[in-house]
Short mmCIF file of C-alpha atoms and ligand atoms in Angstrom, two decimals:
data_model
loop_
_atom_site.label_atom_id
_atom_site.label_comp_id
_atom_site.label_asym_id
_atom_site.label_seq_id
_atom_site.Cartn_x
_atom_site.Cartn_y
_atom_site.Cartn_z
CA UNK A 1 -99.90 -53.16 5.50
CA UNK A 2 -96.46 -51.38 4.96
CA UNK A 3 -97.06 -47.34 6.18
CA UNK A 4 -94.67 -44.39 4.88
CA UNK A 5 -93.45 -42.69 7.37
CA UNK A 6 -92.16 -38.46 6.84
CA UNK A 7 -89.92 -36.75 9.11
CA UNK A 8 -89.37 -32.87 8.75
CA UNK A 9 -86.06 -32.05 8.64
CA UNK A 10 -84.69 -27.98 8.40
CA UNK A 11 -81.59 -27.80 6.60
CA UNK A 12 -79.81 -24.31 5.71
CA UNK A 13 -76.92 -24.41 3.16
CA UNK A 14 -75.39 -22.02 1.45
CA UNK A 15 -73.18 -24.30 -0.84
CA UNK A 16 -74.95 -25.80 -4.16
CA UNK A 17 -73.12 -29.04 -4.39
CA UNK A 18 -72.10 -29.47 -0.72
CA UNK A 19 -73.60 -32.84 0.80
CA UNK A 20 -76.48 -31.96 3.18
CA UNK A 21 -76.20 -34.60 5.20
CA UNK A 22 -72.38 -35.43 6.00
CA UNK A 23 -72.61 -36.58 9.07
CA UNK A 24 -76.06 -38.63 8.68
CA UNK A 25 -76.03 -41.18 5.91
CA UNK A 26 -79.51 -43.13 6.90
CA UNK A 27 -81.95 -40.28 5.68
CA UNK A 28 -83.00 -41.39 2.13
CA UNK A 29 -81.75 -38.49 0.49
CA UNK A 30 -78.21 -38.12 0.45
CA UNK A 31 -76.81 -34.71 -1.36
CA UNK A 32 -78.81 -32.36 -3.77
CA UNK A 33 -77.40 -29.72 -6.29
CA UNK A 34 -78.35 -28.20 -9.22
CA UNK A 35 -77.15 -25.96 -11.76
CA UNK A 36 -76.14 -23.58 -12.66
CA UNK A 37 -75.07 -22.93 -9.19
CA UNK A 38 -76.12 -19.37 -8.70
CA UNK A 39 -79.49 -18.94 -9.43
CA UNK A 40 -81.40 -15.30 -10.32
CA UNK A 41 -84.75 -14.50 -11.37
CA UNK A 42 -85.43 -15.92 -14.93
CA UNK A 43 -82.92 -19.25 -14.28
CA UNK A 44 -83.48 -22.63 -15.38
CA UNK A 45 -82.18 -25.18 -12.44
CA UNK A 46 -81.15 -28.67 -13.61
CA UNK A 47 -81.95 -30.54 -9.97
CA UNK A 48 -80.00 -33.98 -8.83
CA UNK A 49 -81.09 -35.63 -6.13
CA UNK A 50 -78.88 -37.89 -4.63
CA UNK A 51 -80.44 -41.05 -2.55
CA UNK A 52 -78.89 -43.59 -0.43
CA UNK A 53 -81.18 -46.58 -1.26
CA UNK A 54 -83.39 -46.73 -4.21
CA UNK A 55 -87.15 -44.98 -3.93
CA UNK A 56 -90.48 -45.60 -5.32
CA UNK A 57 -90.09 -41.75 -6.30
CA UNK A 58 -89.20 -38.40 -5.71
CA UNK A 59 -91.34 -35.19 -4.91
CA UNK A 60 -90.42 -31.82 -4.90
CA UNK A 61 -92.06 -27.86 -4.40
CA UNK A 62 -90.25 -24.39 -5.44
CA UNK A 63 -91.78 -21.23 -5.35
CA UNK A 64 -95.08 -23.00 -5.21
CA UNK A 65 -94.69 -25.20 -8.16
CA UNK A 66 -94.34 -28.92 -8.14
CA UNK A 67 -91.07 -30.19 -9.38
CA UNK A 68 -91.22 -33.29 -12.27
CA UNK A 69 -88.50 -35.72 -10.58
CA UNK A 70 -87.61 -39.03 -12.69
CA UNK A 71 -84.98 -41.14 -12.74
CA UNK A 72 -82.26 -41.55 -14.42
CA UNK A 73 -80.09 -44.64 -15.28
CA UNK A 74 -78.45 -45.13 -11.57
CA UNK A 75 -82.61 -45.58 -9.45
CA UNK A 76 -80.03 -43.90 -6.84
CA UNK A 77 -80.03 -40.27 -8.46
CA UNK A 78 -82.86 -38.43 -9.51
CA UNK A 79 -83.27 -35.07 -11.82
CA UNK A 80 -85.60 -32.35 -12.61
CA UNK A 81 -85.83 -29.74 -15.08
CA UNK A 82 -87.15 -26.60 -13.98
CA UNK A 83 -86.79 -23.15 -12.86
CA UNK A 84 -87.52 -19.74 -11.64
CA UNK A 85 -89.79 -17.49 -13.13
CA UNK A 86 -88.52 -14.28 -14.24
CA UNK A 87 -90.85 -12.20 -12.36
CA UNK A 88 -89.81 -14.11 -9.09
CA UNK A 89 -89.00 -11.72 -6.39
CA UNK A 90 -85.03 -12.05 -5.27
CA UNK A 91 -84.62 -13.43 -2.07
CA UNK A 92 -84.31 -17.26 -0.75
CA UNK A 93 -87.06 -20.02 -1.31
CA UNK A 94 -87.67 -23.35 0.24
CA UNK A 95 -86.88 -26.07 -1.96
CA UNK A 96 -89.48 -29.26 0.11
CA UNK A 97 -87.72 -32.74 -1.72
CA UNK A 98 -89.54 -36.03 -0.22
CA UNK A 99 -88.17 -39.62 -1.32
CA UNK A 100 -90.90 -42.05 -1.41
CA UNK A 101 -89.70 -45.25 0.54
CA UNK A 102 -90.35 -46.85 3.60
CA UNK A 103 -88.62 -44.00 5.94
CA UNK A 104 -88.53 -41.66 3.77
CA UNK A 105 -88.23 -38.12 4.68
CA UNK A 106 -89.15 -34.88 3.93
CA UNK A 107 -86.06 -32.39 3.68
CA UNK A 108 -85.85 -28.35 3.14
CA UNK A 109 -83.01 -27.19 1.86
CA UNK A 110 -82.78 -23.08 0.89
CA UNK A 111 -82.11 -21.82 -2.40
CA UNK A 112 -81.18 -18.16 -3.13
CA UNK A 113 -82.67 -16.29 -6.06
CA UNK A 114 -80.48 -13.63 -7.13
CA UNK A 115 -81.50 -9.92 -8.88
CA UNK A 116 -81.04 -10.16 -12.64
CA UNK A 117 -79.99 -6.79 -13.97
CA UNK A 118 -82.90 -6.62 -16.74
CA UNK A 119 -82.35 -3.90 -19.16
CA UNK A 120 -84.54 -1.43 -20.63
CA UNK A 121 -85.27 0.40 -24.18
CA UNK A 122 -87.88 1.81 -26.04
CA UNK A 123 -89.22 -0.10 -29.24
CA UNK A 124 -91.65 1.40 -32.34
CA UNK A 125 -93.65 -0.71 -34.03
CA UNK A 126 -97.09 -0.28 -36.04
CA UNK A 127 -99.53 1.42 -33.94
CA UNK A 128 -102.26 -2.17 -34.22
CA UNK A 129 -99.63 -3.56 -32.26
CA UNK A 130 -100.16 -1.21 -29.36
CA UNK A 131 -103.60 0.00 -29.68
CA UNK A 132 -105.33 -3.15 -31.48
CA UNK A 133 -108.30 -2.45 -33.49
CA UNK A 134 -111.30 -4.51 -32.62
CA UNK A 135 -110.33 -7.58 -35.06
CA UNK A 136 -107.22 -7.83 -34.00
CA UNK A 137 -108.50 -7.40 -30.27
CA UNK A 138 -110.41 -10.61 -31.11
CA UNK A 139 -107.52 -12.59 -33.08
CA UNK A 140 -105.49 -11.79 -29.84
CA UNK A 141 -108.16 -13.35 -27.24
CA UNK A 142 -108.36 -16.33 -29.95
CA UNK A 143 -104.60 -16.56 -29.86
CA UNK A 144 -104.87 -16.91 -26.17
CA UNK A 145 -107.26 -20.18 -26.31
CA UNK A 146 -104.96 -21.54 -28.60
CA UNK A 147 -102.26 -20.89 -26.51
CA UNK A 148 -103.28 -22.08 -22.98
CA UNK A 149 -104.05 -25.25 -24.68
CA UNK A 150 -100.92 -25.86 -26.08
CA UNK A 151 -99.08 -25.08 -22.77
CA UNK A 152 -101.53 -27.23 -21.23
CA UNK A 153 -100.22 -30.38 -23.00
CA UNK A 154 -98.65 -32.85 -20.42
CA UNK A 155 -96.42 -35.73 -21.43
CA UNK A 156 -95.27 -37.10 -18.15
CA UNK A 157 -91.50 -38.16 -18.46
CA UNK A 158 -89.23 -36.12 -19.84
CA UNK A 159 -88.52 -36.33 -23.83
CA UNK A 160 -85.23 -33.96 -24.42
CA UNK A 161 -82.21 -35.82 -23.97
CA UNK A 162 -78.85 -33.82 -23.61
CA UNK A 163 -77.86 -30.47 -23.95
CA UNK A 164 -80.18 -27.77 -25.45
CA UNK A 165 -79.13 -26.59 -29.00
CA UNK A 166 -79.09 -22.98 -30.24
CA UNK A 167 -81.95 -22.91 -32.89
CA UNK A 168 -80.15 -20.36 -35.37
CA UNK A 169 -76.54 -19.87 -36.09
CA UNK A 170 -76.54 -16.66 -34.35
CA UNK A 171 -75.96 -15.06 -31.26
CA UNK A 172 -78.38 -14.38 -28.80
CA UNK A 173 -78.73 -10.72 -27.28
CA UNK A 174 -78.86 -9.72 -23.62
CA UNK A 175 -82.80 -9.17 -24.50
CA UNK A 176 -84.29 -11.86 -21.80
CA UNK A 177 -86.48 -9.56 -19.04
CA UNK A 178 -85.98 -6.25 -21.23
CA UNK A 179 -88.39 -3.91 -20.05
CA UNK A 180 -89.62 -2.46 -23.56
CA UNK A 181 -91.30 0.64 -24.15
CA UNK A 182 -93.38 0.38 -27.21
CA UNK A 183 -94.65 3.41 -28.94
CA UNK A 184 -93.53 5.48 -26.06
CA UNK A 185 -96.98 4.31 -24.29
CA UNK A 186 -97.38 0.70 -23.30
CA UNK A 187 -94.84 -0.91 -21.29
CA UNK A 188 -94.05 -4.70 -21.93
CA UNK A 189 -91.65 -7.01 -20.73
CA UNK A 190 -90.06 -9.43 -22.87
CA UNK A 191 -90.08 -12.82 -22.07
CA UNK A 192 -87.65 -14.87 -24.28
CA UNK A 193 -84.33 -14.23 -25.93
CA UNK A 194 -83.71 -12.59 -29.71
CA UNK A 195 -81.32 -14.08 -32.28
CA UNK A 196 -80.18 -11.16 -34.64
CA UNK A 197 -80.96 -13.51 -38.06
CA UNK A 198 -81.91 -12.23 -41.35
CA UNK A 199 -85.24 -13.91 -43.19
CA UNK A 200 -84.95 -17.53 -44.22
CA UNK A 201 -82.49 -18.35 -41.93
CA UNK A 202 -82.84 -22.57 -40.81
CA UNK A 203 -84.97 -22.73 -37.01
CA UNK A 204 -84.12 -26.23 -35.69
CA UNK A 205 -85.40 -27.87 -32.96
CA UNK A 206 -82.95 -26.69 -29.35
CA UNK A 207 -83.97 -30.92 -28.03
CA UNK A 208 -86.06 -33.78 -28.74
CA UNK A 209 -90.07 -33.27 -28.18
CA UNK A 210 -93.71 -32.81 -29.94
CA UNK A 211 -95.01 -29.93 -31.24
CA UNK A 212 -98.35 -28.65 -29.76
CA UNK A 213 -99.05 -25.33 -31.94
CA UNK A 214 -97.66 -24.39 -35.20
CA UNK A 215 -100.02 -21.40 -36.14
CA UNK A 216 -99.74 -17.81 -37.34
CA UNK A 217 -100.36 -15.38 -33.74
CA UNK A 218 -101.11 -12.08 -33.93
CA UNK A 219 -98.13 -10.66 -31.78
CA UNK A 220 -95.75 -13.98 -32.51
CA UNK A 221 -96.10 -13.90 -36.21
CA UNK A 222 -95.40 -17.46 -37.20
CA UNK A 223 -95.22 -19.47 -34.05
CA UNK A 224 -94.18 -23.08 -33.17
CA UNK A 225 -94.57 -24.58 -29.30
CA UNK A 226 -92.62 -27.53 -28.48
CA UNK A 227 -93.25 -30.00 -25.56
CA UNK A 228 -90.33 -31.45 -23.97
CA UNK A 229 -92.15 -33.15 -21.50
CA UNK A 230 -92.96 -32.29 -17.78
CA UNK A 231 -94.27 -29.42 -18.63
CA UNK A 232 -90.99 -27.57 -20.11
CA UNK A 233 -91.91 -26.28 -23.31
CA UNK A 234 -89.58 -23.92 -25.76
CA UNK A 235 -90.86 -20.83 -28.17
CA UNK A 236 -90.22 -20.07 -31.80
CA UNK A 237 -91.68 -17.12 -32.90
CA UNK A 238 -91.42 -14.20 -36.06
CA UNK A 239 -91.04 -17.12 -38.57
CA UNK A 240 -91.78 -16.80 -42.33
CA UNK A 241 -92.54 -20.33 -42.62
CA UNK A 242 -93.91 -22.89 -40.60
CA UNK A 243 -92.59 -26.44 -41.44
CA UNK A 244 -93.98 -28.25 -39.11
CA UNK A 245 -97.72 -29.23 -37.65
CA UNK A 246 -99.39 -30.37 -33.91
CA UNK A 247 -98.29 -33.96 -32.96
CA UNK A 248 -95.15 -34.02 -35.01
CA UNK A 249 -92.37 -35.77 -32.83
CA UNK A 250 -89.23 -33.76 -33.90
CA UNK A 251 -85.40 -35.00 -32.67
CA UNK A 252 -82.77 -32.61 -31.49
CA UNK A 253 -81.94 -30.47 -34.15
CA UNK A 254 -84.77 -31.04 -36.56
CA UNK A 255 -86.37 -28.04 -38.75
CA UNK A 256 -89.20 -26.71 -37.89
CA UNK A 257 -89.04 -23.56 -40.07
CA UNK A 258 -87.47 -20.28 -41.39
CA UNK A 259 -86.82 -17.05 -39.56
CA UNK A 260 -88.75 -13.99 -40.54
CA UNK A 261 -90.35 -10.70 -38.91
CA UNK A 262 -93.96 -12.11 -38.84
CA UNK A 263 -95.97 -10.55 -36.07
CA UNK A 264 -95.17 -7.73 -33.42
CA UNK A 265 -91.45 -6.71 -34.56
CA UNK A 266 -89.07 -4.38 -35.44
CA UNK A 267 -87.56 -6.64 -38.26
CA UNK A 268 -86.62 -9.82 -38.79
CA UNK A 269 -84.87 -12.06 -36.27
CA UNK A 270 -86.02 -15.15 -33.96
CA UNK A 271 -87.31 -14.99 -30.50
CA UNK A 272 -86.87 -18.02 -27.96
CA UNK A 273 -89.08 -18.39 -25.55
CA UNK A 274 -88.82 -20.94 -22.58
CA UNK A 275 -91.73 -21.97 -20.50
CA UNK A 276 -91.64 -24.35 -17.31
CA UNK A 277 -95.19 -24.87 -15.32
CA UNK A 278 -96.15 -21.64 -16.20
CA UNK A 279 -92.96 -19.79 -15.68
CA UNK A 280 -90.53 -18.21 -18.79
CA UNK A 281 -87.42 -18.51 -18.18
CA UNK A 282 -84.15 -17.20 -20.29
CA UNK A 283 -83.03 -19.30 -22.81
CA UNK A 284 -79.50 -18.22 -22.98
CA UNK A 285 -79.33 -20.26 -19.22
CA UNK A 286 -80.68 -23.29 -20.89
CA UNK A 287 -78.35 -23.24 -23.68
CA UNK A 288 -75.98 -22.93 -20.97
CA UNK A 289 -76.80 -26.18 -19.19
CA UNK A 290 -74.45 -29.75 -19.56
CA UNK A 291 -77.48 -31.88 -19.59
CA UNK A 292 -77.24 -35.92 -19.27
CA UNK A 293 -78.41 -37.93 -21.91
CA UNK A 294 -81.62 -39.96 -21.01
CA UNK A 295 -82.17 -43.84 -22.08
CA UNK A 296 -84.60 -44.16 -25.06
CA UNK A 297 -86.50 -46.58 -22.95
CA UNK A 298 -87.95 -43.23 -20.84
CA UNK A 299 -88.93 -41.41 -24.09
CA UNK A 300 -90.98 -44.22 -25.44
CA UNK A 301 -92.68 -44.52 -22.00
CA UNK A 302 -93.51 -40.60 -22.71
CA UNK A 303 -95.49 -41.27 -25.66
CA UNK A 304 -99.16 -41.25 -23.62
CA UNK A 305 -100.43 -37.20 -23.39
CA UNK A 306 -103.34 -36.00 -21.63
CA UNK A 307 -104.49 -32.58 -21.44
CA UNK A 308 -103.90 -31.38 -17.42
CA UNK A 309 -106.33 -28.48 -15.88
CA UNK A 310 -102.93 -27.83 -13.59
CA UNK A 311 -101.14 -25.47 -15.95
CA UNK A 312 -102.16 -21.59 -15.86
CA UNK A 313 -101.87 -20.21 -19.31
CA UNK A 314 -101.14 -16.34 -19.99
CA UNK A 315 -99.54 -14.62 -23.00
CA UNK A 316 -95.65 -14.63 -24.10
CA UNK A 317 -95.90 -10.58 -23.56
CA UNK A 318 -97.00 -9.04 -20.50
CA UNK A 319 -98.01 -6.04 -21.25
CA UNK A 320 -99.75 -2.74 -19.35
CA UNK A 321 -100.53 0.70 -20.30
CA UNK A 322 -98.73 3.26 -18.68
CA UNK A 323 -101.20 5.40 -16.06
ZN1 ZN B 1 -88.42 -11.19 -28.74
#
């Protein structure tokens, strides 16, 4: 019987795309980068893995989340989608990457999370949406079911394909991480990215995937939850009309409703949210990725779901009162 065999390599780099091992090309894994190349709290990474012979896979752990790996075309290079959660302390993490093969090893390699400068500002909206009445109290711990089940969804390979598309024809604000004061007594912090759009504006799709809530949410308004796969989900929320339902399959692009100022806003406009394992992260740095396109053979090998325990849920907002 064949045994795998793991040796623990330390690595420190400071350069994204320079080749860890120059000097040693009979490791297994032969160069890792990712983008974008300077990572801060809130960041997606886009992770290639690099391999000098072919593996039977590729594992991978960042700031105590496991990384999705799958292959793409070349069985030589490997990527995974994922990213830092905005609350992430700054400071410089342990990325663990282990190619499965005989003689495979286990490598560290050091990535640096960088301070985002966050902004802050002070928000009014209807007192219910601060101080929630009993009902609403209710609809809100409802809302919560709903959502931990969506986000706990799994569809193992990846089905976006490409880069990520902006949903409305409008730019986003700097409004990822905002530290919001609403009411001038409870403190929030906001966890996606608003497009300035007027009501009825066309929300499409940003990539390929399957939508696992389409429901009216007391602070979202009119929400739809989209699974990518690998547990990288994006947000739509505030919208005056929901077009689509659970288990639709959308493509890149597709609508799934119209903007609007459903829920807790200020007025209308669309807010993007981006969740990976359990961590938002700011859509503007997704939009910002050059992503590869995948074969349609790995989408339709995507198509089995299963709900996963794995997945911590937890509202889009954050939110405590002030002492
Ligand atoms: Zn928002």
């Amino acid at each position: 019987m064949r045994r795998f065999r793991s040796i623990v390599l330390l690595i420190i780099l400071t350069g994204a795309t320079s080749p860890i091992f120059p000097q040693s090309p009979a490791h297994g894994i032969k160069n890792v980068f990712w983008q974008p190349n300077e990572l801060q709290q809130g960041s997606v990474a886009f992770i290639t893995v690099e391999l000098d012979r072919v593996p039977r896979r590729v594992t991978g752990k960042w700031i105590g989340k496991d990384l999705a790996f799958f292959k793409s075309d070349n069985p030589k290079i490997w990527y995974a989608l994922a990213g830092a959660d905005l609350e992430t302390q700054p400071g410089t993490y342990d990325l663990t990457l282990t190619a499965v093969m005989i003689g495979g090893r286990v490598i560290h390699k050091r990535v640096d999370i960088g301070a985002a400068n966050f902004r802050s500002g002070a928000v009014d909206v209807p007192e219910n949406f601060v101080e929630p009445d009993a009902a609403s109290k209710k609809q809100i711990a409802a809302d919560e079911v709903l959502k931990n089940r969506a986000f706990s969804h799994l569809i193992a390979a990846p089905q976006w394909s490409g880069d990520f598309v902006t949903p409305v024809k409008a730019k986003p604000t700097d409004s990822f991480g905002m530290t919001r004061l609403f009411n001038e007594e409870l403190t929030s912090t906001h966890r996606g990215t608003d497009f300035p759009v007027n009501e009825g504006a066309p929300v499409v799709v940003s990539n390929s995937g399957t939508v696992v809530l389409a429901k009216e949410l007391f602070y979202e308004g009119n929400c739809v939850i989209v699974d990518h796969g690998q547990r990288f989900f994006t947000i739509y929320m505030h919208l005056s009309k929901l077009e689509v339902k659970p288990g639709n399959k959308l493509g890149k692009g597709e609508r799934l409703g119209l903007s609007g100022q459903t829920g807790r806003v200020t007025g209308p406009h669309l807010h993007m949210g981006v969740r990976w394992n359990g961590a938002y992260l700011d859509p503007t740095k997704l939009l910002g990725l050059t992503l590869p396109n995948l074969g349609s053979e790995k989408r339709k090998a995507a198509t089995r779901a299963r709900p996963s325990s794995a997945i911590g849920g937890g509202a889009n907002e954050s939110s405590r009162k002030p002492d």
